[in-house]
């Protein structure tokens, strides 16, 4: 089941563990966040490409 969380909910659930995390754990978390941002940006770009392709196919028909 997919559950959408708000940024506030994520921040509230992550803040305490982050305060107690080691440097190694924080580095791992940072890497996860960076990769998540890349995936999100890729998803947005893919969506735009599909929309542009669909629109161009409709115009050519």
PDB file of C-alpha atoms in Angstrom:
ATOM      1  CA  UNK A   1       0.000   0.000   0.000  1.00  0.00           C
ATOM      2  CA  UNK A   2       1.385   3.414  -0.991  1.00  0.00           C
ATOM      3  CA  UNK A   3       1.033   6.159   1.571  1.00  0.00           C
ATOM      4  CA  UNK A   4       1.758   9.784   0.760  1.00  0.00           C
ATOM      5  CA  UNK A   5       3.427  11.660   3.585  1.00  0.00           C
ATOM      6  CA  UNK A   6       3.684  15.401   3.968  1.00  0.00           C
ATOM      7  CA  UNK A   7       7.076  16.994   4.375  1.00  0.00           C
ATOM      8  CA  UNK A   8       6.115  17.948   7.922  1.00  0.00           C
ATOM      9  CA  UNK A   9       5.256  14.331   8.791  1.00  0.00           C
ATOM     10  CA  UNK A  10       8.587  13.145   7.419  1.00  0.00           C
ATOM     11  CA  UNK A  11      10.506  15.845   9.308  1.00  0.00           C
ATOM     12  CA  UNK A  12       8.729  15.049  12.559  1.00  0.00           C
ATOM     13  CA  UNK A  13       9.410  11.320  12.296  1.00  0.00           C
ATOM     14  CA  UNK A  14      13.062  11.716  11.266  1.00  0.00           C
ATOM     15  CA  UNK A  15      14.284  14.589  13.452  1.00  0.00           C
ATOM     16  CA  UNK A  16      14.890  12.666  16.713  1.00  0.00           C
ATOM     17  CA  UNK A  17      16.813   9.771  15.113  1.00  0.00           C
ATOM     18  CA  UNK A  18      18.897  12.290  13.148  1.00  0.00           C
ATOM     19  CA  UNK A  19      19.894  14.109  16.319  1.00  0.00           C
ATOM     20  CA  UNK A  20      21.190  10.845  17.789  1.00  0.00           C
ATOM     21  CA  UNK A  21      22.756   9.468  14.579  1.00  0.00           C
ATOM     22  CA  UNK A  22      26.458   8.881  14.079  1.00  0.00           C
ATOM     23  CA  UNK A  23      28.429  10.623  11.333  1.00  0.00           C
ATOM     24  CA  UNK A  24      28.382   7.395   9.304  1.00  0.00           C
ATOM     25  CA  UNK A  25      24.608   7.096   9.634  1.00  0.00           C
ATOM     26  CA  UNK A  26      24.145  10.739   8.641  1.00  0.00           C
ATOM     27  CA  UNK A  27      26.315  10.235   5.555  1.00  0.00           C
ATOM     28  CA  UNK A  28      24.192   7.233   4.571  1.00  0.00           C
ATOM     29  CA  UNK A  29      21.017   9.237   5.096  1.00  0.00           C
ATOM     30  CA  UNK A  30      22.414  12.081   2.986  1.00  0.00           C
ATOM     31  CA  UNK A  31      23.165   9.652   0.161  1.00  0.00           C
ATOM     32  CA  UNK A  32      19.630   8.254   0.350  1.00  0.00           C
ATOM     33  CA  UNK A  33      18.158  11.761   0.164  1.00  0.00           C
ATOM     34  CA  UNK A  34      20.363  12.702  -2.799  1.00  0.00           C
ATOM     35  CA  UNK A  35      19.384   9.560  -4.718  1.00  0.00           C
ATOM     36  CA  UNK A  36      15.715  10.104  -3.855  1.00  0.00           C
ATOM     37  CA  UNK A  37      15.924  13.619  -5.304  1.00  0.00           C
ATOM     38  CA  UNK A  38      17.513  12.226  -8.481  1.00  0.00           C
ATOM     39  CA  UNK A  39      14.750   9.628  -8.822  1.00  0.00           C
ATOM     40  CA  UNK A  40      12.083  12.293  -8.277  1.00  0.00           C
ATOM     41  CA  UNK A  41      13.635  14.589 -10.892  1.00  0.00           C
ATOM     42  CA  UNK A  42      13.912  11.684 -13.322  1.00  0.00           C
ATOM     43  CA  UNK A  43      10.267  10.812 -12.757  1.00  0.00           C
ATOM     44  CA  UNK A  44       9.237  14.412 -13.465  1.00  0.00           C
ATOM     45  CA  UNK A  45      11.368  14.489 -16.622  1.00  0.00           C
ATOM     46  CA  UNK A  46       9.982  11.149 -17.810  1.00  0.00           C
ATOM     47  CA  UNK A  47       6.434  12.355 -17.255  1.00  0.00           C
ATOM     48  CA  UNK A  48       7.151  15.479 -19.343  1.00  0.00           C
ATOM     49  CA  UNK A  49       8.682  13.384 -22.133  1.00  0.00           C
ATOM     50  CA  UNK A  50       5.658  11.088 -22.235  1.00  0.00           C
ATOM     51  CA  UNK A  51       3.277  14.052 -22.267  1.00  0.00           C
ATOM     52  CA  UNK A  52       5.246  15.757 -25.064  1.00  0.00           C
ATOM     53  CA  UNK A  53       5.335  12.533 -27.077  1.00  0.00           C
ATOM     54  CA  UNK A  54       1.612  11.971 -26.578  1.00  0.00           C
ATOM     55  CA  UNK A  55       0.819  15.548 -27.585  1.00  0.00           C
ATOM     56  CA  UNK A  56       2.973  15.337 -30.704  1.00  0.00           C
ATOM     57  CA  UNK A  57       1.333  12.035 -31.717  1.00  0.00           C
ATOM     58  CA  UNK A  58      -2.125  13.603 -31.360  1.00  0.00           C
ATOM     59  CA  UNK A  59      -1.111  16.610 -33.478  1.00  0.00           C
ATOM     60  CA  UNK A  60       0.286  14.379 -36.237  1.00  0.00           C
ATOM     61  CA  UNK A  61      -2.846  12.210 -36.409  1.00  0.00           C
TER      62      UNK A  61
END
